[in-house]
Coordinates of C-alpha atoms in Angstrom, one line a residue:
Chain A
X39 CA 16.0 -14.2 16.4
X40 CA 13.8 -12.3 15.0
X41 CA 14.6 -13.2 11.2
X42 CA 15.2 -17.4 12.5
X43 CA 10.8 -16.7 13.1
X44 CA 9.6 -15.3 10.4
X45 CA 12.0 -18.0 8.5
X46 CA 10.1 -20.3 10.4
X47 CA 6.5 -18.8 9.2
X48 CA 7.6 -18.9 5.9
X49 CA 8.5 -21.8 5.4
X50 CA 5.5 -23.3 7.0
X51 CA 4.0 -21.1 4.6
X52 CA 5.5 -22.8 1.8
X53 CA 4.9 -26.2 3.0
X54 CA 1.1 -24.9 2.3
X55 CA 1.3 -23.4 -0.7
X56 CA 2.6 -26.8 -1.9
X57 CA -0.5 -28.2 -0.8
X58 CA -2.4 -26.1 -3.0
X59 CA -0.3 -26.3 -5.6
X60 CA -1.5 -29.5 -5.9
X61 CA -4.5 -29.3 -5.2
X62 CA -4.7 -26.7 -8.2
X63 CA -3.3 -28.8 -10.1
X64 CA -5.1 -32.0 -9.6
X65 CA -8.1 -29.7 -10.8
X66 CA -6.6 -28.7 -13.8
X67 CA -7.6 -25.0 -12.4
X68 CA -5.1 -21.8 -13.8
X69 CA -4.4 -19.8 -10.0
X70 CA -3.6 -16.6 -11.0
X71 CA -2.3 -13.8 -7.7
X72 CA -3.3 -10.0 -8.6
X73 CA -1.8 -7.9 -6.3
X74 CA -1.1 -4.5 -5.9
X75 CA -1.6 -0.6 -3.2
X76 CA -4.8 -0.3 -1.6
X77 CA -6.7 1.4 -5.0
X78 CA -5.1 0.8 -7.6
X79 CA -8.5 -0.6 -9.3
X80 CA -7.9 -4.6 -8.5
X81 CA -11.5 -4.9 -8.3
X82 CA -12.6 -2.7 -11.1
X83 CA -10.3 -4.7 -13.3
X84 CA -11.5 -8.4 -12.0
X85 CA -15.3 -6.9 -12.5
X86 CA -14.3 -6.4 -16.2
X87 CA -12.5 -9.7 -16.7
X88 CA -14.9 -11.7 -15.2
X89 CA -17.5 -9.8 -17.3
X90 CA -15.6 -10.1 -21.0
X91 CA -14.1 -13.5 -20.0
X92 CA -17.0 -15.2 -18.3
X93 CA -18.8 -16.5 -21.1
X94 CA -15.3 -18.5 -21.8
X95 CA -13.3 -19.3 -18.9
X96 CA -15.3 -20.6 -16.0
X97 CA -13.7 -17.9 -13.0
X98 CA -14.3 -18.3 -9.5
X99 CA -12.9 -15.7 -6.9
X100 CA -11.1 -15.3 -3.1
X101 CA -11.1 -12.1 -2.4
X102 CA -8.7 -11.3 0.8
X103 CA -9.2 -7.6 2.8
X104 CA -8.7 -6.5 6.2
X105 CA -11.8 -5.8 6.7
X106 CA -15.6 -5.2 5.0
X107 CA -16.7 -7.3 1.7
X108 CA -17.1 -4.1 -0.5
X109 CA -14.8 -6.1 -2.8
X110 CA -16.8 -9.3 -2.7
X111 CA -20.4 -8.0 -3.2
X112 CA -18.8 -6.0 -6.4
X113 CA -17.6 -9.0 -7.7
X114 CA -20.4 -11.5 -7.0
X115 CA -22.1 -9.2 -9.1
X116 CA -20.2 -10.9 -12.5
X117 CA -22.0 -13.9 -11.5
X118 CA -18.7 -15.8 -11.0
X119 CA -18.9 -17.7 -7.5
X120 CA -16.6 -15.4 -5.0
X121 CA -15.2 -16.0 -1.6
X122 CA -13.9 -13.7 1.2
X123 CA -11.5 -13.3 3.5
X124 CA -11.2 -11.3 6.2
X125 CA -8.0 -11.0 7.5
X126 CA -9.0 -9.1 11.3
X127 CA -10.3 -12.7 11.8
X128 CA -6.4 -13.8 11.5
X129 CA -4.9 -10.7 13.4
X130 CA -5.3 -8.3 10.7
X131 CA -3.2 -9.8 8.2
X132 CA -1.4 -7.4 5.9
X133 CA -1.6 -10.4 2.8
X134 CA -2.7 -13.5 2.4
X135 CA -0.9 -16.8 4.0
X136 CA -1.1 -20.4 1.8
X137 CA -3.7 -21.9 4.6
X138 CA -6.0 -19.1 4.8
X139 CA -6.7 -19.4 0.3
X140 CA -6.2 -23.4 1.2
X141 CA -9.6 -23.0 3.8
X142 CA -11.1 -20.4 1.3
X143 CA -10.9 -23.0 -1.4
X144 CA -13.0 -25.3 0.3
X145 CA -16.1 -23.4 -0.6
X146 CA -16.0 -23.6 -4.1
X147 CA -16.9 -26.1 -6.5
X148 CA -13.2 -27.1 -7.7
X149 CA -14.3 -29.3 -10.7
X150 CA -16.1 -26.5 -11.9
X151 CA -14.0 -23.7 -12.5
X152 CA -10.8 -23.2 -15.2
X153 CA -9.7 -19.8 -13.7
X154 CA -9.2 -19.2 -9.8
X155 CA -8.6 -15.1 -9.4
X156 CA -7.4 -14.5 -5.8
X157 CA -7.3 -10.4 -4.8
X158 CA -4.9 -9.9 -2.7
X159 CA -4.5 -7.4 0.0
X160 CA -4.2 -4.0 -0.8
X161 CA -0.2 -3.7 -0.2
X162 CA 2.5 -3.5 -2.6
X163 CA 4.9 -5.2 -0.2
X164 CA 4.3 -8.0 2.0
X165 CA 2.1 -10.2 -0.2
X166 CA 5.0 -10.6 -2.1
X167 CA 6.6 -12.4 0.2
X168 CA 3.9 -15.6 0.0
X169 CA 3.5 -18.4 -1.6
X170 CA -0.2 -18.9 -1.8
X171 CA 0.5 -21.8 -4.4
X172 CA -0.6 -20.0 -7.8
X173 CA 0.5 -20.8 -11.1
X174 CA 1.3 -16.5 -11.7
X175 CA 1.8 -13.4 -10.0
X176 CA 0.3 -10.2 -11.3
X177 CA 0.5 -6.8 -10.3
X178 CA -1.2 -3.4 -10.7
X179 CA 0.4 -0.3 -10.7
X180 CA -1.9 2.5 -11.0
X181 CA -0.5 5.6 -13.1
X182 CA -2.1 8.0 -10.3
X183 CA 1.0 6.2 -8.1
X184 CA 3.5 7.6 -9.9
X185 CA 7.1 5.3 -12.2
X186 CA 9.3 4.9 -9.8
X187 CA 7.1 2.0 -7.5
X188 CA 9.1 -0.4 -9.1
X189 CA 12.1 0.5 -8.3
X190 CA 10.8 1.1 -4.5
X191 CA 8.9 -1.8 -4.2
X192 CA 11.2 -4.0 -6.2
X193 CA 10.2 -7.4 -4.5
X194 CA 6.6 -7.1 -5.9
X195 CA 7.6 -6.6 -9.5
X196 CA 10.4 -9.5 -9.0
X197 CA 7.9 -11.7 -8.2
X198 CA 5.7 -10.9 -10.6
X199 CA 4.9 -12.6 -14.0
X200 CA 3.2 -9.4 -15.4
X201 CA 2.5 -5.9 -14.7
X202 CA -1.0 -3.9 -15.6
X203 CA -0.7 0.1 -15.6
X204 CA -4.1 0.9 -14.9
X205 CA -6.0 3.8 -14.7
X206 CA -4.6 4.9 -18.4
X207 CA -7.6 7.0 -19.0
X208 CA -6.3 9.8 -16.3
X209 CA -2.9 10.3 -18.1
X210 CA -4.5 14.2 -19.4
X211 CA -4.4 15.0 -16.3
X212 CA -1.0 13.8 -14.7
X213 CA 2.4 14.2 -14.8
X214 CA 3.3 11.4 -15.7
X215 CA 5.9 9.4 -18.1
X216 CA 5.0 6.6 -19.7
X217 CA 7.9 5.9 -21.1
X218 CA 9.8 5.9 -17.3
X219 CA 7.3 3.8 -15.8
X220 CA 8.3 1.0 -17.9
X221 CA 12.0 1.5 -18.2
X222 CA 11.4 1.2 -14.0
X223 CA 9.9 -1.7 -14.6
X224 CA 12.4 -3.8 -16.9
X225 CA 14.7 -2.4 -15.0
X226 CA 13.5 -5.1 -11.8
X227 CA 12.3 -7.8 -14.3
X228 CA 13.5 -7.6 -17.9
X229 CA 10.7 -9.6 -19.6
X230 CA 8.0 -8.8 -18.3
X231 CA 4.7 -8.6 -20.3
X232 CA 3.3 -4.8 -19.7
X233 CA 0.2 -4.0 -20.2
X234 CA -0.8 -0.4 -20.2
X235 CA -5.1 -0.9 -19.8
X236 CA -7.8 1.7 -18.0
X237 CA -10.5 -0.7 -15.7
X238 CA -12.6 2.2 -16.4
X239 CA -12.8 2.4 -20.2
X240 CA -11.7 -0.4 -20.8
X241 CA -9.2 0.5 -23.0
X242 CA -6.1 -1.4 -23.4
X243 CA -8.5 -4.8 -21.9
X244 CA -7.3 -7.3 -25.1
X245 CA -4.3 -7.9 -24.7
X246 CA -4.6 -8.6 -21.2
X247 CA -7.6 -11.1 -21.4
X248 CA -5.6 -12.7 -24.4
X249 CA -2.9 -12.9 -21.7
X250 CA -5.0 -14.3 -19.2
X251 CA -7.1 -16.5 -21.5
X252 CA -3.7 -18.1 -22.7
X253 CA -2.2 -18.8 -19.3
X254 CA -5.5 -20.6 -18.6
X255 CA -5.9 -22.5 -21.6
X256 CA -1.7 -23.9 -21.2
X257 CA -3.0 -24.8 -17.7
X258 CA -6.3 -26.9 -19.3
X259 CA -3.5 -28.8 -22.2
X260 CA -0.4 -29.6 -19.5
X261 CA -2.9 -31.2 -16.7
X262 CA -4.8 -32.9 -19.7
Chain B
X220 CA 3.5 -19.6 18.7
X221 CA 3.9 -16.8 16.3
X222 CA 1.2 -14.6 17.9
X223 CA 3.6 -14.2 20.9
X224 CA 6.9 -13.7 18.9
X225 CA 5.0 -10.8 17.3
X226 CA 3.7 -9.2 20.7
X227 CA 7.5 -9.3 21.8
X228 CA 8.6 -7.4 18.7
X229 CA 6.0 -5.2 19.2
X230 CA 6.8 -4.6 23.0
X231 CA 10.7 -4.5 22.0
X232 CA 9.9 -1.4 19.5
X233 CA 7.3 0.1 22.0
X234 CA 10.3 0.2 24.6
X235 CA 12.7 1.9 22.3
X236 CA 9.3 4.6 20.8
X237 CA 9.5 5.8 25.0
X238 CA 13.4 6.4 24.4
X239 CA 12.7 8.0 21.3
X240 CA 9.8 10.1 22.6
X241 CA 11.7 11.3 25.5
X242 CA 14.5 12.4 23.2
X243 CA 12.4 14.3 21.4
X244 CA 11.2 15.8 24.3
X245 CA 14.1 17.1 26.2
X246 CA 14.8 18.8 22.6
X247 CA 11.4 20.7 22.2
X248 CA 10.8 18.1 19.2
X249 CA 7.6 18.3 17.6
X250 CA 7.7 14.7 15.7
X251 CA 5.3 14.0 12.9
X252 CA 4.7 10.2 11.5
X253 CA 3.1 10.6 7.7
X254 CA 2.0 7.3 5.9
X255 CA 0.2 6.6 3.4
X256 CA -0.2 3.7 0.6
X257 CA 2.4 3.7 -2.3
X258 CA 1.7 7.1 -5.0
X259 CA -0.6 8.6 -2.4
X260 CA 1.5 11.6 -2.6
X261 CA 3.4 12.1 1.1
X262 CA 6.2 13.8 -0.3
X263 CA 4.7 15.5 -3.0
X264 CA 2.5 17.0 0.4
X265 CA 5.9 17.2 2.3
X266 CA 8.2 19.2 -0.8
X267 CA 5.2 21.9 -0.8
X268 CA 5.0 21.3 3.1
X269 CA 8.3 22.0 3.5
X270 CA 8.6 25.3 1.4
X271 CA 5.5 27.3 3.0
X272 CA 7.0 26.6 6.9
X273 CA 10.8 26.4 6.6
X274 CA 11.2 30.4 7.1
X275 CA 8.9 29.9 10.2
X276 CA 9.7 26.4 11.8
X277 CA 13.4 24.8 11.8
X278 CA 12.1 21.3 10.3
X279 CA 14.1 18.2 9.5
X280 CA 12.8 15.0 7.8
X281 CA 13.4 10.9 7.9
X282 CA 12.7 9.4 4.8
X283 CA 11.8 5.5 4.6
X284 CA 12.2 3.4 1.8
X285 CA 12.6 0.0 0.9
X286 CA 14.8 0.4 -1.7
X287 CA 16.5 4.3 -3.7
X288 CA 16.7 7.7 -2.0
X289 CA 14.5 9.3 -4.2
X290 CA 12.5 11.1 -2.2
X291 CA 15.1 12.2 -0.2
X292 CA 17.0 14.0 -2.8
X293 CA 13.6 15.9 -3.7
X294 CA 13.0 16.5 0.1
X295 CA 17.0 17.5 0.6
X296 CA 15.7 20.2 -2.2
X297 CA 14.1 22.8 0.4
X298 CA 17.1 23.1 2.5
X299 CA 15.8 21.0 5.4
X300 CA 18.1 18.2 6.3
X301 CA 17.1 14.8 5.6
X302 CA 18.0 11.5 6.4
X303 CA 17.6 8.4 4.6
X304 CA 16.4 5.2 5.6
X305 CA 16.6 1.8 3.1
X306 CA 14.2 -0.6 4.8
X307 CA 16.1 -3.3 2.1
X308 CA 18.8 -3.1 5.1
X309 CA 16.9 -4.2 7.5
X310 CA 15.4 -7.7 5.4
X311 CA 13.1 -4.9 3.0
X312 CA 10.6 -4.1 6.0
X313 CA 7.4 -2.8 5.5
X314 CA 7.3 0.0 8.1
X315 CA 10.0 1.8 9.9
X316 CA 10.1 0.5 13.3
X317 CA 11.7 2.6 16.3
X318 CA 14.6 1.4 17.3
X319 CA 15.5 2.7 12.7
X320 CA 14.1 5.7 13.7
X321 CA 16.1 6.4 16.8
X322 CA 19.4 6.0 14.7
X323 CA 18.0 7.5 11.7
X324 CA 18.1 11.4 14.4
X325 CA 21.8 10.6 15.8
X326 CA 22.1 11.9 12.2
X327 CA 20.5 15.3 12.9
X328 CA 21.2 18.5 14.7
X329 CA 18.4 17.7 17.2
X330 CA 19.2 21.4 19.3
X331 CA 18.0 23.3 16.0
X332 CA 15.4 21.1 15.0
X333 CA 11.3 22.7 16.0
X334 CA 9.6 19.9 13.4
X335 CA 10.7 16.3 12.4
X336 CA 8.4 14.4 10.1
X337 CA 8.8 11.3 9.7
X338 CA 8.0 9.6 6.3
X339 CA 6.6 6.3 6.5
X340 CA 7.6 3.2 4.0
X341 CA 4.0 3.1 1.4
X342 CA 2.1 1.1 3.2
X343 CA -1.4 1.1 4.6
X344 CA -1.9 -1.7 6.8
X345 CA 2.1 -2.2 8.6
X346 CA 3.4 1.2 10.0
X347 CA 0.4 1.7 11.7
X348 CA 1.4 -1.1 14.3
X349 CA 4.7 0.7 14.8
X350 CA 5.1 3.4 17.5
X351 CA 8.3 5.7 16.0
X352 CA 7.8 7.5 19.7
X353 CA 6.2 10.5 17.1
X354 CA 3.6 13.4 18.9
X355 CA 1.5 12.9 16.3
X356 CA 0.3 10.6 12.8
X357 CA -1.2 11.9 9.9
X358 CA -2.5 9.7 7.3
X359 CA -2.8 10.9 3.2
X360 CA -5.4 8.8 1.5
X361 CA -5.5 10.5 -2.6
X362 CA -8.8 10.4 -4.1
X363 CA -7.7 8.2 -6.9
X364 CA -7.6 5.4 -4.4
X365 CA -11.6 5.4 -3.8
X366 CA -13.7 6.3 -0.9
X367 CA -13.7 3.0 0.7
X368 CA -10.1 2.4 2.2
X369 CA -10.8 3.9 5.9
X370 CA -13.4 0.7 6.7
X371 CA -11.0 -1.3 4.5
X372 CA -7.8 -0.4 6.3
X373 CA -9.5 0.9 9.9
X374 CA -6.3 0.4 12.2
X375 CA -4.4 3.4 9.8
X376 CA -7.9 5.6 10.3
X377 CA -8.1 4.5 13.9
X378 CA -4.4 5.4 14.8
X379 CA -4.0 8.8 12.8
X380 CA -4.4 12.3 14.0
X381 CA -5.1 14.0 10.8
X382 CA -6.1 12.8 7.3
X383 CA -5.5 14.7 4.7
X384 CA -7.4 13.1 1.5
X385 CA -4.8 14.6 -1.5
X386 CA -5.4 15.3 -5.3
X387 CA -8.4 17.1 -5.0
X388 CA -6.9 18.6 -8.6
X389 CA -8.1 15.1 -10.1
X390 CA -11.9 15.4 -8.8
X391 CA -13.6 16.4 -12.2
X392 CA -12.2 13.4 -13.6
X393 CA -13.1 11.3 -11.0
X394 CA -16.0 8.7 -10.1
X395 CA -15.5 10.1 -6.4
X396 CA -17.8 9.8 -3.5
X397 CA -15.8 13.4 -1.2
X398 CA -19.7 12.8 1.2
X399 CA -18.9 9.1 1.3
X400 CA -15.3 9.3 2.3
X401 CA -15.7 11.4 4.8
X402 CA -18.4 9.9 6.4
X403 CA -16.5 6.7 6.5
X404 CA -13.4 8.5 8.1
X405 CA -15.8 9.7 10.8
X406 CA -17.2 6.4 11.0
X407 CA -13.7 5.2 12.3
X408 CA -12.5 7.9 13.4
X409 CA -15.2 10.5 14.6
X410 CA -13.5 13.8 15.8
X411 CA -10.2 13.5 13.4
X412 CA -9.9 16.6 11.4
X413 CA -9.6 16.7 7.9
X414 CA -8.0 18.6 5.2
X415 CA -9.0 17.7 1.7
X416 CA -6.0 19.3 -0.4
X417 CA -3.7 19.1 -3.5
X418 CA -0.3 18.8 -3.2
X419 CA 0.2 19.5 -6.6
X420 CA -2.1 23.0 -7.1
X421 CA -1.6 23.7 -3.3
X422 CA -5.4 23.7 -3.1
X423 CA -6.5 23.3 0.4
X424 CA -3.5 23.5 1.5
X425 CA -3.6 26.6 4.4
X426 CA -6.1 24.6 7.1
X427 CA -3.1 22.2 6.8
X428 CA -0.3 24.2 7.4
X429 CA -2.1 25.9 10.2
X430 CA -2.5 22.5 11.8
X431 CA 1.0 21.7 11.8
X432 CA 2.2 24.8 12.9
X433 CA -0.6 25.0 15.8
X434 CA 0.9 21.5 17.0
X435 CA 4.4 23.1 16.6
X436 CA 4.3 25.8 19.1
X437 CA 1.7 24.0 21.3
X438 CA 5.0 21.3 21.6
X439 CA 7.4 24.4 22.1
X440 CA 5.0 25.5 24.9
X441 CA 4.4 22.1 26.7
X442 CA 8.4 21.4 26.6
X443 CA 9.5 25.3 28.0

């Protein structure tokens, strides 16, 4: 019975996600769902990403957290419009649901946005199960978390379209096997683009920004 | 309606947790529920902990993962009895539920165990909601995850009895404010013991091991 109810919740979410997807498509907005464990560097990656693409790409951000507006405050400093969601208003949810994202999007001027990045709640498990109407999903894995997370949390790496291996500036101080990490990701998702980078030093940021800008321009072309 | 059903699931879990708690008390076993984000160092901390207390304290471990037996394989090398739970058999659950722990405990020789450590699924959100019949709860936070996790994931820090700040060997390479981290924890849980340590180098391990051994002997006294 528990399973049936979970199924119903997921079905209701899919319905809302489809509405979001149509709304974003009508406005020609590329939507990225950014997910990771707590502390993998979602916000710092976004700060640096926005700073570098904002002149060319009109971006906005929806940030999900259980509590606090710390991340939204940091991101607002980039100049991008930011909407904060606190899931403790929705029972402390461990993920962003489609209706919550849809509601947050009402606070944005969608006519003047080309790229919407949704920073999900820090959790490598549950957010992978909830479609929010995005065009693509990105997972960040910090190298400090070890190599084997893709095989231990396979759903996240299966549903994502791109993986960012963050904090490579710490590699000299870690027992971390780069090849093993890539092999584990390929085992779960053979074709997934993988970008190794440091949100702190911006090393390796170029290919990731190129990927993102390419996704946005493909979407703009498709919708015109 | 969704909330009602979640309530029912949690109520059923509480019933099972009470049964576990009675079973462990009858055997005089101290049970620790060890929780953290993915990659915070639960398994390494446990490996080093077991290696140092096993001569004095009869320990066993139940390890929860969505997939793989990587952690169980590592922990079995310490010589402690280890039971692996893979939650993908239960729909890929993001936490250990009480009935799952109770079932795993059937595979252990409870008459010859003083301390059972349950390594939960790597997730800083959901496991905090599920009582498994433990005596105490520990949360590990890696310093690489940043200082503000306690206020962003407050439930975990509210329900835990002790906090381990792990990977302090990396402090020289991080922008991490030790005082801020402690202040944030104290804001959520003023009296919580905090141990700053490195599971890699074993720096700071003494006070943590003393705390754990003290908990085990208090339990042994109480049950005799």
